[in-house]
XYZ file of C-alpha atoms in Angstrom:
659
model
C 6.975 34.273 9.178
C 6.175 34.076 12.437
C 2.294 32.826 11.150
C 4.215 30.444 8.863
C 5.976 28.923 11.812
C 2.319 29.021 13.586
C 0.795 26.974 10.715
C 3.829 24.558 10.698
C 3.800 23.777 14.604
C -0.221 23.744 14.473
C -0.317 20.994 11.619
C 2.933 18.859 12.283
C 2.122 17.074 15.428
C 4.868 14.811 15.175
C 4.275 10.823 15.278
C 4.290 10.221 18.572
C 2.533 7.673 20.506
C 1.038 10.443 22.926
C -0.441 12.643 19.928
C -1.408 9.681 18.311
C -3.655 8.431 20.779
C -1.444 5.400 21.467
C 0.310 5.806 24.428
C -1.091 5.644 27.862
C -2.672 2.283 29.615
C -3.595 -0.827 27.962
C -6.795 -0.553 30.503
C -8.686 -3.301 32.152
C -11.312 -1.069 33.414
C -14.537 -1.827 32.466
C -15.838 1.846 32.235
C -19.467 1.926 33.145
C -22.667 1.088 32.026
C -25.705 3.301 32.235
C -28.776 1.749 30.619
C -28.128 1.196 26.737
C -24.677 3.514 26.984
C -21.308 1.644 27.698
C -18.430 4.076 28.365
C -15.158 2.927 28.011
C -11.673 4.677 28.640
C -9.606 5.136 25.976
C -6.394 6.673 24.668
C -7.336 10.864 24.951
C -10.883 10.223 26.208
C -13.933 8.198 26.810
C -15.384 6.145 23.972
C -19.389 5.595 24.413
C -21.233 3.225 22.505
C -25.054 2.574 22.308
C -25.358 -0.828 22.837
C -29.019 -0.583 21.013
C -27.825 0.707 17.548
C -23.847 0.732 17.608
C -23.577 4.210 17.700
C -20.702 5.281 19.009
C -19.506 8.743 20.065
C -16.608 10.321 22.654
C -15.533 12.751 24.945
C -11.993 14.172 24.555
C -10.187 14.846 27.573
C -10.458 18.541 26.614
C -13.952 18.300 27.027
C -15.280 17.927 23.425
C -17.852 15.471 22.095
C -17.313 13.579 18.806
C -19.356 11.500 16.803
C -17.172 8.053 15.455
C -20.238 6.602 14.279
C -24.147 6.673 13.614
C -25.990 3.452 14.134
C -25.528 0.787 12.412
C -27.567 1.546 8.614
C -30.719 -0.446 8.387
C -30.942 -0.850 11.924
C -29.896 -4.181 13.791
C -33.222 -5.203 15.960
C -33.899 -5.449 19.703
C -30.206 -6.048 21.188
C -30.562 -8.768 24.063
C -29.275 -8.347 27.671
C -26.075 -6.598 28.104
C -23.134 -8.781 30.429
C -20.289 -6.645 32.131
C -16.792 -8.319 31.332
C -13.575 -7.221 32.800
C -12.421 -4.851 30.524
C -16.304 -3.902 28.411
C -19.359 -5.826 28.073
C -21.085 -8.531 25.495
C -24.435 -8.174 24.031
C -26.432 -9.629 21.309
C -28.840 -8.843 18.212
C -30.511 -11.442 17.922
C -32.800 -10.599 14.794
C -29.500 -10.829 13.183
C -27.826 -13.505 14.647
C -24.519 -11.280 15.810
C -22.921 -11.361 19.342
C -21.172 -8.090 20.257
C -18.079 -7.657 22.292
C -16.732 -4.104 23.378
C -13.859 -3.668 25.102
C -10.881 -1.348 25.766
C -7.910 -2.553 24.696
C -4.142 -0.655 23.717
C -5.834 2.505 24.515
C -8.688 1.580 21.541
C -12.484 0.977 21.659
C -12.325 -2.694 19.931
C -15.736 -3.571 18.816
C -16.390 -7.649 17.708
C -19.153 -8.925 15.846
C -19.661 -12.369 15.307
C -22.552 -13.977 13.311
C -23.967 -16.929 13.394
C -25.418 -16.736 9.553
C -24.537 -15.548 6.410
C -25.713 -12.169 6.488
C -24.196 -8.383 6.114
C -24.208 -5.566 8.455
C -23.319 -1.685 7.432
C -21.298 0.054 9.743
C -19.784 2.123 11.329
C -21.212 4.962 9.694
C -18.401 7.772 9.643
C -17.524 11.000 8.721
C -21.236 12.852 10.151
C -19.651 14.888 12.579
C -20.325 17.864 11.781
C -17.005 19.235 12.207
C -15.453 16.655 10.023
C -13.026 18.277 7.685
C -10.648 15.367 6.124
C -10.685 12.199 5.349
C -7.618 10.130 5.055
C -7.836 6.915 2.156
C -4.802 4.777 2.009
C -5.377 4.305 -2.021
C -1.732 3.396 -3.043
C 0.494 5.577 -0.792
C -2.474 7.859 0.976
C -4.557 10.301 0.193
C -5.758 13.262 2.654
C -9.456 14.633 1.116
C -11.182 17.805 2.400
C -14.898 16.473 2.762
C -15.732 19.640 1.277
C -13.418 18.965 -1.377
C -15.437 19.694 -5.098
C -13.468 18.013 -7.366
C -13.770 14.377 -4.906
C -17.382 14.764 -4.305
C -18.180 15.016 -7.841
C -18.100 12.971 -11.039
C -14.108 13.694 -12.149
C -13.321 12.559 -8.510
C -14.935 9.354 -9.180
C -15.209 8.354 -5.388
C -18.490 9.913 -4.318
C -20.966 6.699 -4.964
C -18.410 4.447 -4.938
C -17.539 1.352 -2.924
C -13.775 -0.320 -2.645
C -12.905 -3.591 -1.386
C -10.739 -2.832 1.901
C -8.974 -6.050 1.557
C -8.398 -5.750 -2.118
C -8.461 -2.030 -3.078
C -7.013 -0.392 -0.170
C -3.075 -0.432 0.184
C -3.914 -0.775 4.357
C -7.273 -1.820 6.439
C -7.947 1.621 7.802
C -9.331 5.030 7.144
C -9.334 8.037 9.233
C -11.144 11.799 9.762
C -9.714 14.877 10.437
C -11.993 17.264 12.609
C -11.832 21.351 12.489
C -10.217 23.028 15.730
C -12.633 23.964 17.807
C -11.953 27.646 17.791
C -10.069 28.937 14.629
C -11.601 25.858 12.272
C -8.500 24.666 11.414
C -7.482 21.120 11.079
C -5.688 19.624 13.957
C -5.887 18.580 17.190
C -8.824 15.884 16.987
C -9.161 12.877 14.827
C -10.228 9.188 14.831
C -8.661 6.229 12.903
C -10.540 3.038 12.112
C -8.802 -0.232 11.483
C -10.866 -3.422 10.141
C -8.167 -5.999 10.592
C -10.820 -8.269 9.499
C -10.538 -7.257 5.455
C -11.511 -9.708 3.683
C -15.498 -9.190 3.072
C -15.375 -5.666 4.164
C -15.783 -2.580 2.111
C -16.142 1.089 2.152
C -18.390 3.206 0.483
C -18.292 6.849 -0.496
C -21.117 9.063 -0.577
C -21.403 12.901 -0.839
C -24.353 14.115 1.191
C -24.686 17.674 0.913
C -21.538 18.608 -0.853
C -19.571 16.435 2.057
C -18.491 13.160 1.764
C -19.109 10.577 4.217
C -17.779 6.869 4.547
C -19.853 3.389 5.490
C -18.510 0.281 5.946
C -20.269 -2.778 5.049
C -19.317 -6.325 5.925
C -20.153 -9.944 4.086
C -20.441 -12.666 6.702
C -20.123 -15.969 5.190
C -19.312 -19.173 6.377
C -17.887 -20.737 3.536
C -15.626 -17.405 2.797
C -14.404 -17.598 6.492
C -15.449 -13.931 7.353
C -18.074 -14.727 9.915
C -16.423 -12.413 12.164
C -15.813 -8.431 12.080
C -13.310 -6.678 14.161
C -13.269 -2.778 13.994
C -11.024 -0.496 16.270
C -11.110 3.278 17.092
C -8.234 5.064 18.382
C -8.912 9.052 19.233
C -5.695 10.833 17.357
C -4.587 14.262 17.059
C -6.042 15.020 13.669
C -2.693 14.638 11.841
C -3.455 13.436 8.142
C -1.227 10.512 8.679
C -2.474 9.820 12.415
C -4.444 6.384 11.334
C -1.527 4.703 9.837
C 0.317 5.548 12.831
C -2.069 3.669 14.779
C -1.848 0.993 12.132
C 1.571 0.427 12.584
C 1.497 0.637 15.961
C -1.342 -1.976 16.117
C 0.765 -4.152 13.681
C 3.680 -3.861 16.343
C 1.559 -4.988 19.810
C 0.192 -8.424 17.958
C 3.547 -9.378 16.552
C 2.886 -8.514 13.184
C 5.381 -5.508 12.047
C 8.309 -6.917 9.980
C 11.669 -5.230 9.870
C 13.957 -4.763 7.217
C 17.470 -4.680 9.236
C 16.088 -7.917 10.535
C 15.555 -9.348 6.941
C 18.925 -7.771 6.229
C 20.218 -9.727 9.198
C 19.136 -12.823 7.989
C 20.017 -12.191 4.513
C 22.809 -9.666 3.909
C 21.345 -9.038 -0.122
C 18.565 -7.326 1.025
C 20.886 -4.841 2.302
C 21.282 -4.123 -1.280
C 18.202 -2.238 -1.819
C 19.323 0.707 0.257
C 19.868 3.354 -1.573
C 18.708 1.289 -4.904
C 16.431 2.633 -7.880
C 14.455 0.036 -9.258
C 13.990 -0.773 -13.357
C 12.882 -3.317 -15.745
C 15.438 -3.774 -18.176
C 15.089 -4.490 -22.093
C 17.336 -5.515 -24.823
C 20.777 -4.215 -24.259
C 19.866 -2.955 -20.661
C 20.097 -6.796 -19.259
C 23.344 -7.654 -20.761
C 26.979 -6.985 -18.957
C 27.643 -4.275 -21.449
C 24.400 -2.595 -20.446
C 24.916 -2.912 -16.466
C 28.378 -1.674 -17.147
C 27.124 1.441 -18.627
C 24.805 2.579 -15.611
C 27.879 1.549 -13.732
C 29.842 4.391 -15.723
C 27.393 7.002 -14.826
C 28.139 6.759 -11.696
C 24.781 5.160 -9.921
C 25.987 2.762 -7.657
C 22.955 0.696 -6.239
C 20.077 -0.739 -8.408
C 17.369 -3.624 -8.509
C 17.088 -4.805 -12.195
C 14.360 -6.817 -13.074
C 13.837 -9.033 -16.380
C 10.549 -10.683 -17.628
C 10.823 -14.735 -18.274
C 10.766 -14.110 -22.362
C 12.968 -16.025 -24.789
C 16.367 -13.589 -23.678
C 16.231 -13.190 -19.891
C 19.645 -12.321 -18.405
C 22.044 -14.649 -18.621
C 24.284 -15.700 -15.974
C 27.168 -12.952 -17.776
C 24.982 -10.219 -16.768
C 23.726 -11.316 -13.393
C 27.515 -11.706 -12.566
C 27.835 -8.152 -13.789
C 25.242 -6.971 -11.632
C 26.865 -8.470 -8.492
C 30.071 -7.050 -9.188
C 28.400 -3.455 -9.562
C 26.713 -3.506 -6.333
C 23.114 -4.610 -8.087
C 20.617 -6.891 -7.580
C 19.239 -8.916 -10.017
C 16.350 -11.167 -10.741
C 13.389 -12.412 -12.844
C 9.727 -11.567 -13.022
C 7.874 -14.329 -12.206
C 3.821 -15.341 -11.250
C 2.306 -19.026 -10.054
C -0.947 -17.448 -10.674
C -1.561 -18.441 -14.471
C -1.689 -21.953 -15.962
C -2.765 -22.343 -19.760
C -2.250 -25.056 -22.008
C 1.312 -25.243 -22.612
C 0.962 -25.835 -26.280
C -0.200 -22.739 -26.709
C 0.785 -20.879 -23.516
C 1.634 -16.923 -24.371
C 4.018 -16.641 -21.482
C 6.551 -19.167 -20.325
C 5.634 -18.299 -16.293
C 2.025 -20.099 -17.777
C 3.010 -23.138 -18.973
C 3.280 -25.750 -15.929
C 4.596 -29.284 -16.706
C 2.357 -32.481 -15.891
C -1.592 -31.766 -15.487
C -1.157 -28.500 -13.244
C -3.260 -26.801 -16.169
C -6.483 -27.486 -15.683
C -6.373 -29.590 -13.186
C -4.946 -26.795 -10.450
C -7.669 -24.110 -11.744
C -9.578 -22.527 -9.303
C -13.136 -23.746 -9.890
C -16.346 -21.210 -9.317
C -18.981 -22.792 -7.096
C -20.942 -23.948 -10.696
C -17.374 -26.078 -11.381
C -16.037 -23.491 -14.168
C -12.770 -22.587 -13.651
C -11.726 -18.840 -12.577
C -10.723 -17.040 -15.509
C -7.577 -15.556 -15.434
C -6.057 -12.379 -16.047
C -6.493 -10.756 -19.205
C -9.194 -13.692 -20.217
C -5.852 -15.818 -20.328
C -6.277 -19.418 -19.069
C -7.512 -19.821 -15.711
C -6.212 -18.971 -11.853
C -4.057 -21.464 -10.324
C -4.922 -22.740 -6.824
C -2.311 -21.911 -4.356
C -3.950 -24.879 -2.176
C -3.725 -27.285 -5.000
C 0.539 -26.385 -5.050
C 0.822 -26.580 -1.443
C -0.589 -30.026 -1.671
C 1.506 -31.173 -4.184
C 4.688 -29.502 -3.485
C 5.916 -32.009 -0.740
C 5.891 -34.660 -3.831
C 6.184 -32.549 -6.592
C 8.161 -29.761 -6.325
C 6.668 -27.483 -9.186
C 7.147 -24.406 -7.418
C 10.536 -25.268 -6.179
C 11.472 -26.278 -9.673
C 10.426 -23.348 -11.002
C 12.486 -20.947 -8.964
C 15.657 -23.252 -9.326
C 15.243 -22.987 -13.251
C 14.294 -19.434 -12.740
C 17.879 -18.134 -10.431
C 19.907 -21.148 -11.883
C 21.714 -17.376 -13.942
C 22.900 -16.812 -10.106
C 20.222 -14.104 -9.942
C 19.582 -13.344 -6.278
C 16.216 -11.720 -6.236
C 12.872 -12.431 -7.029
C 9.996 -10.624 -8.244
C 6.855 -13.057 -7.336
C 3.570 -11.417 -9.189
C 0.210 -11.340 -7.988
C 0.466 -13.130 -4.250
C 0.817 -10.321 -2.003
C -1.798 -8.142 -3.480
C -5.438 -8.013 -1.982
C -7.015 -10.187 -4.581
C -7.412 -13.759 -3.290
C -9.678 -16.269 -4.566
C -12.252 -18.978 -3.029
C -11.754 -22.154 -4.684
C -14.861 -24.944 -4.929
C -12.150 -27.326 -6.912
C -12.624 -31.043 -5.635
C -9.534 -31.528 -3.697
C -7.833 -28.379 -2.907
C -11.285 -26.588 -1.554
C -9.958 -23.332 0.473
C -11.507 -19.995 1.350
C -10.182 -16.841 0.851
C -8.319 -16.600 4.415
C -6.752 -20.041 3.245
C -5.525 -18.220 -0.108
C -3.397 -15.536 1.058
C -2.292 -17.984 4.180
C -0.847 -20.281 1.526
C 0.970 -17.391 -0.739
C 2.258 -16.359 2.498
C 3.912 -19.390 3.061
C 5.490 -19.908 -0.253
C 6.486 -16.595 -0.346
C 8.151 -16.412 2.856
C 10.224 -20.087 1.818
C 11.426 -17.923 -1.219
C 12.528 -14.650 0.828
C 14.925 -17.259 3.038
C 17.151 -17.334 0.307
C 16.268 -14.912 -1.924
C 15.298 -10.818 -1.899
C 11.905 -10.999 -2.618
C 9.607 -8.612 -3.813
C 5.888 -8.644 -5.069
C 3.038 -6.708 -6.390
C 1.130 -4.210 -4.191
C 2.277 -5.633 -0.988
C -0.616 -5.865 1.485
C 0.378 -5.439 5.184
C -0.170 -9.168 6.094
C 2.801 -9.914 4.068
C 4.965 -6.855 5.293
C 7.451 -9.846 7.267
C 8.236 -11.852 4.627
C 8.754 -9.626 1.728
C 11.549 -6.752 1.079
C 10.334 -4.707 -1.561
C 6.821 -4.271 -3.444
C 6.412 -2.379 -7.022
C 2.534 -0.586 -6.817
C 1.541 0.435 -3.493
C 3.051 3.482 -3.911
C 0.847 4.470 -6.919
C -2.695 6.266 -5.534
C -4.481 4.231 -8.633
C -7.988 6.000 -9.628
C -10.070 3.464 -11.925
C -9.386 5.787 -15.143
C -5.723 4.599 -15.275
C -7.062 1.066 -16.760
C -9.170 2.414 -19.152
C -6.376 4.698 -20.127
C -3.752 1.385 -20.209
C -6.678 -0.731 -22.225
C -6.004 2.090 -25.203
C -3.410 0.738 -26.730
C -3.045 3.637 -29.248
C -2.296 6.225 -26.379
C -0.677 3.427 -24.085
C 1.161 1.334 -26.251
C 1.130 -2.487 -26.965
C 3.250 -5.322 -26.121
C 5.782 -4.766 -29.396
C 8.170 -4.652 -30.059
C 9.645 -7.391 -28.119
C 12.852 -5.276 -26.805
C 11.074 -2.281 -26.086
C 7.480 -2.928 -25.561
C 5.906 0.294 -26.447
C 3.477 -0.174 -23.152
C 6.527 0.705 -21.116
C 8.352 2.827 -23.048
C 6.103 5.147 -24.861
C 5.120 8.573 -23.062
C 1.599 8.988 -22.447
C -0.106 12.316 -20.956
C -2.708 11.645 -18.160
C -5.966 13.366 -18.656
C -6.410 16.239 -16.560
C -8.737 14.659 -13.687
C -6.583 11.222 -13.699
C -3.342 13.138 -12.877
C -5.201 15.718 -9.994
C -6.863 11.969 -8.562
C -3.144 10.470 -8.617
C -0.657 13.235 -8.371
C -2.158 16.083 -7.229
C 0.204 16.781 -4.089
C -2.304 18.639 -1.904
C -4.104 15.571 -1.627
C -1.248 12.997 -1.113
C -0.427 11.852 2.120
C 2.553 9.012 3.052
C 0.115 6.585 4.988
C 1.811 3.512 3.820
C 4.962 5.099 4.604
C 4.077 5.611 7.789
C 2.589 2.389 8.484
C 5.285 0.688 6.884
C 8.686 2.971 6.215
C 11.712 0.401 7.729
C 9.638 -2.941 7.291
C 9.775 -2.743 3.205
C 10.916 -0.820 0.170
C 8.003 0.584 -1.629
C 8.027 1.999 -4.974
C 5.459 2.679 -7.936
C 3.835 0.227 -10.170
C 5.615 -1.216 -13.049
C 3.914 0.276 -15.545
C 4.716 3.372 -14.623
C 8.055 3.859 -14.959
C 9.487 7.373 -14.260
C 10.022 8.321 -17.601
C 6.621 6.695 -18.506
C 4.546 10.236 -17.333
C 6.726 13.334 -18.766
C 4.528 15.848 -17.001
C 4.300 14.092 -13.728
C 8.294 13.844 -13.164
C 9.038 16.374 -11.041
C 6.338 16.037 -8.985
C 7.205 12.028 -8.256
C 10.735 12.839 -8.264
C 9.769 15.012 -4.964
C 7.750 12.692 -3.871
C 10.107 9.617 -3.509
C 12.452 12.186 -1.783
C 9.951 13.133 0.381
C 8.759 9.468 1.315
C 12.601 7.972 1.144
C 11.285 5.598 -1.543
C 12.751 4.266 -4.455
C 11.760 5.458 -8.311
C 11.073 2.933 -10.881
C 12.182 2.803 -14.128
C 12.109 0.807 -17.716
C 15.243 0.512 -19.568
C 16.862 -0.205 -22.802
C 19.952 0.562 -24.483
C 18.483 3.450 -25.576
C 17.041 5.058 -22.761
C 20.168 4.721 -20.887
C 21.940 6.488 -23.242
C 19.508 9.313 -23.776
C 17.735 9.548 -20.111
C 20.914 8.161 -17.884
C 22.756 10.898 -16.679
C 19.295 12.129 -15.359
C 18.435 8.588 -13.509
C 22.409 8.928 -12.446
C 21.663 12.114 -10.701
C 18.522 11.612 -9.113
C 20.339 8.042 -7.900
C 23.152 9.920 -6.437
C 21.029 11.862 -4.403
C 18.797 9.473 -3.137
C 21.242 6.396 -2.236
C 22.871 8.152 0.682
C 19.378 9.740 1.674
C 18.292 5.620 2.093
C 21.186 4.231 2.839
C 20.676 6.443 6.224
C 16.954 6.234 6.541
C 15.264 3.073 5.113
C 15.033 1.398 7.718
C 13.846 3.759 10.088
C 9.997 4.567 10.753
C 8.753 7.664 9.118
C 8.167 9.822 12.571
C 6.558 13.083 10.808
C 4.893 14.610 7.951
C 3.496 17.931 7.958
C 2.228 20.504 5.774
C 4.214 23.880 5.842
C 1.673 26.248 4.005
C -1.703 26.286 4.206
C -2.169 25.451 0.626
C -0.100 22.296 1.408
C 2.775 22.776 -1.334
C 5.673 22.839 1.590
C 5.461 19.259 2.780
C 7.996 17.985 5.546
C 8.957 14.294 6.684
C 11.231 13.651 9.573
C 12.382 9.781 9.835
C 14.028 8.555 12.951
C 14.802 10.307 15.594
C 15.946 12.902 13.020
C 18.389 10.842 11.199
C 16.612 12.395 7.855
C 14.231 15.627 7.502
C 13.217 16.300 3.978
C 11.370 19.321 2.928
C 9.647 19.394 -0.446
C 7.909 22.562 -2.539
C 5.595 21.359 -4.910
C 4.649 24.884 -5.558
C 6.210 28.060 -7.713
C 6.950 30.112 -5.137
C 10.111 29.677 -2.614
C 9.535 29.012 0.697
C 12.108 30.168 3.758
C 15.024 29.815 0.279
C 13.663 26.905 -1.039
C 12.892 27.227 -4.544
C 9.706 25.742 -6.024
C 9.793 22.162 -7.719
C 13.087 21.651 -5.254
C 13.783 19.851 -2.314
C 16.066 20.038 0.341
C 17.302 16.946 2.561
C 19.125 17.184 6.074
C 20.945 14.321 7.357
C 21.493 14.683 11.337
C 25.333 14.931 10.340
C 25.022 17.299 7.916
C 26.046 21.370 8.297
C 23.966 22.085 5.497
C 20.943 20.810 3.538
C 21.491 18.781 0.573
C 19.082 20.190 -2.648
C 17.800 18.293 -5.324
C 15.424 20.593 -8.140
C 14.558 17.643 -10.062
C 13.567 19.803 -13.421
C 16.788 21.660 -13.735
C 19.118 18.267 -13.743
C 21.032 18.357 -17.219
C 23.044 14.902 -16.483
């Protein structure tokens, strides 16, 4: 028992400002310069930048030396003279056309590169410290991967040798490393956070070197893409697996970019219906007033119900029934796709006048950017923004979609990381401009509707109330599986498409990459819990993956995030009692802590199967046992949650639910 407690304390290091290296002073001290060694004070120690190569090391307060980055890969050429500034220094690499500024800011080392020409740089080069023990990656909710793990270093993991687009493929623009303890070789005590707010044009490459995962960032400088600036912040952390995400939350707060769900509820009380709600896309009888009445009769007190824009959307009577039940209801829509109205395969792709093809995003050669799945084209957000004051295409679309009284809206694609450059005459835009346009139209929608979008990137956290997708660490093998309609299911029958309802068995490697709890860590929730409500992808309903149900239920309770379903009449009849039992357990927990930040995450056992989270100042504490053996009285496959006012924890064992 004592050894377990010791391990818990060593692995915990609750997510306070002090333990994550975020407190202390926003020092304006310029540090010192000795030859090419620029030393700057950071919280937890001193950062040392080699102005000749951009290699970065650090000395911690307890005397440890850490390698934060090797020299830039490929070299930078001879540096120009170093000029001291009030908070650091400036210099250049003339051969690469780069000017550099390094400074201490909010306890971090911040280095900004600006290029006077198109080109690229491969830096920082990370994970090379011999004590590096694990890398943290915000793929979906988040992963913590031991650098020597055979699965992730090999072909089956699909990570080594791959490159990810930070702005498009990661849920947060960051990564991190934990280092082994100086004495006993245990993780904890030291780590580093890497934040790249200039995520457009930035990528992260993984390599297995000597059986160890290393990462190298790269940034493409492009005037046309608007990516001539590259910004990286380094912070010393306590090595906690979610420390980099806590660092990023502080960064967002310091820059006025962190949204508040409490404030969103104050502005629009309907947002409060998200607290305690599970989410579901409804089909057939489930989108009728009688279907909603069946859910309510089962004891489901909160739901978000979404429906597609097909021939039979939710009618006004059903929407009123949802509102009376305390539920939210809203349509699925997309402003991203345009097709010929005469042959469009979805009402959301049919637009009036000449929106199609005039609003199509154009490549440099003038050809349209083909839409998702080879359907039509992607539509330019710039073209819409220019036309909106006079034509009201988006406002008219929205007004039509919510004429049934819907109080919520799911706008697909807009908040994802995939953005476009447009060469179309009269609506030219950069990728950053595309992001700004999407943000503007989502902000307009959020003023009167409970707004959600797909896989919400943090730049949209202030305007969205919820998202579907950022909870899922998608591995590449998932897309291959979804294309196999025999295994995954197709878009038929209309009232219950098999791609939603047909259960699927994930291949073992894919299941490990996405749902093995020993690799899962709540990076997204650490950064954004209390700002918006995060759920899994819409096509991965809770019943879609039967073998992962217990794990997914435990993760949802541990992270204080809702489960996502698809429902039709037969599904409510068959699985409704289970849904109701899970939602009744979740509802009071999420109502109490859904607007709080996640303040602690830790492993309670060496094998990582028992995990604990804390929200707010102790408003909610959750312990989940993903193993098969009991731990301190908590059976395997079960979760205990304790609200501050509880005398005893509330227990849930998902596999034992019978309705």
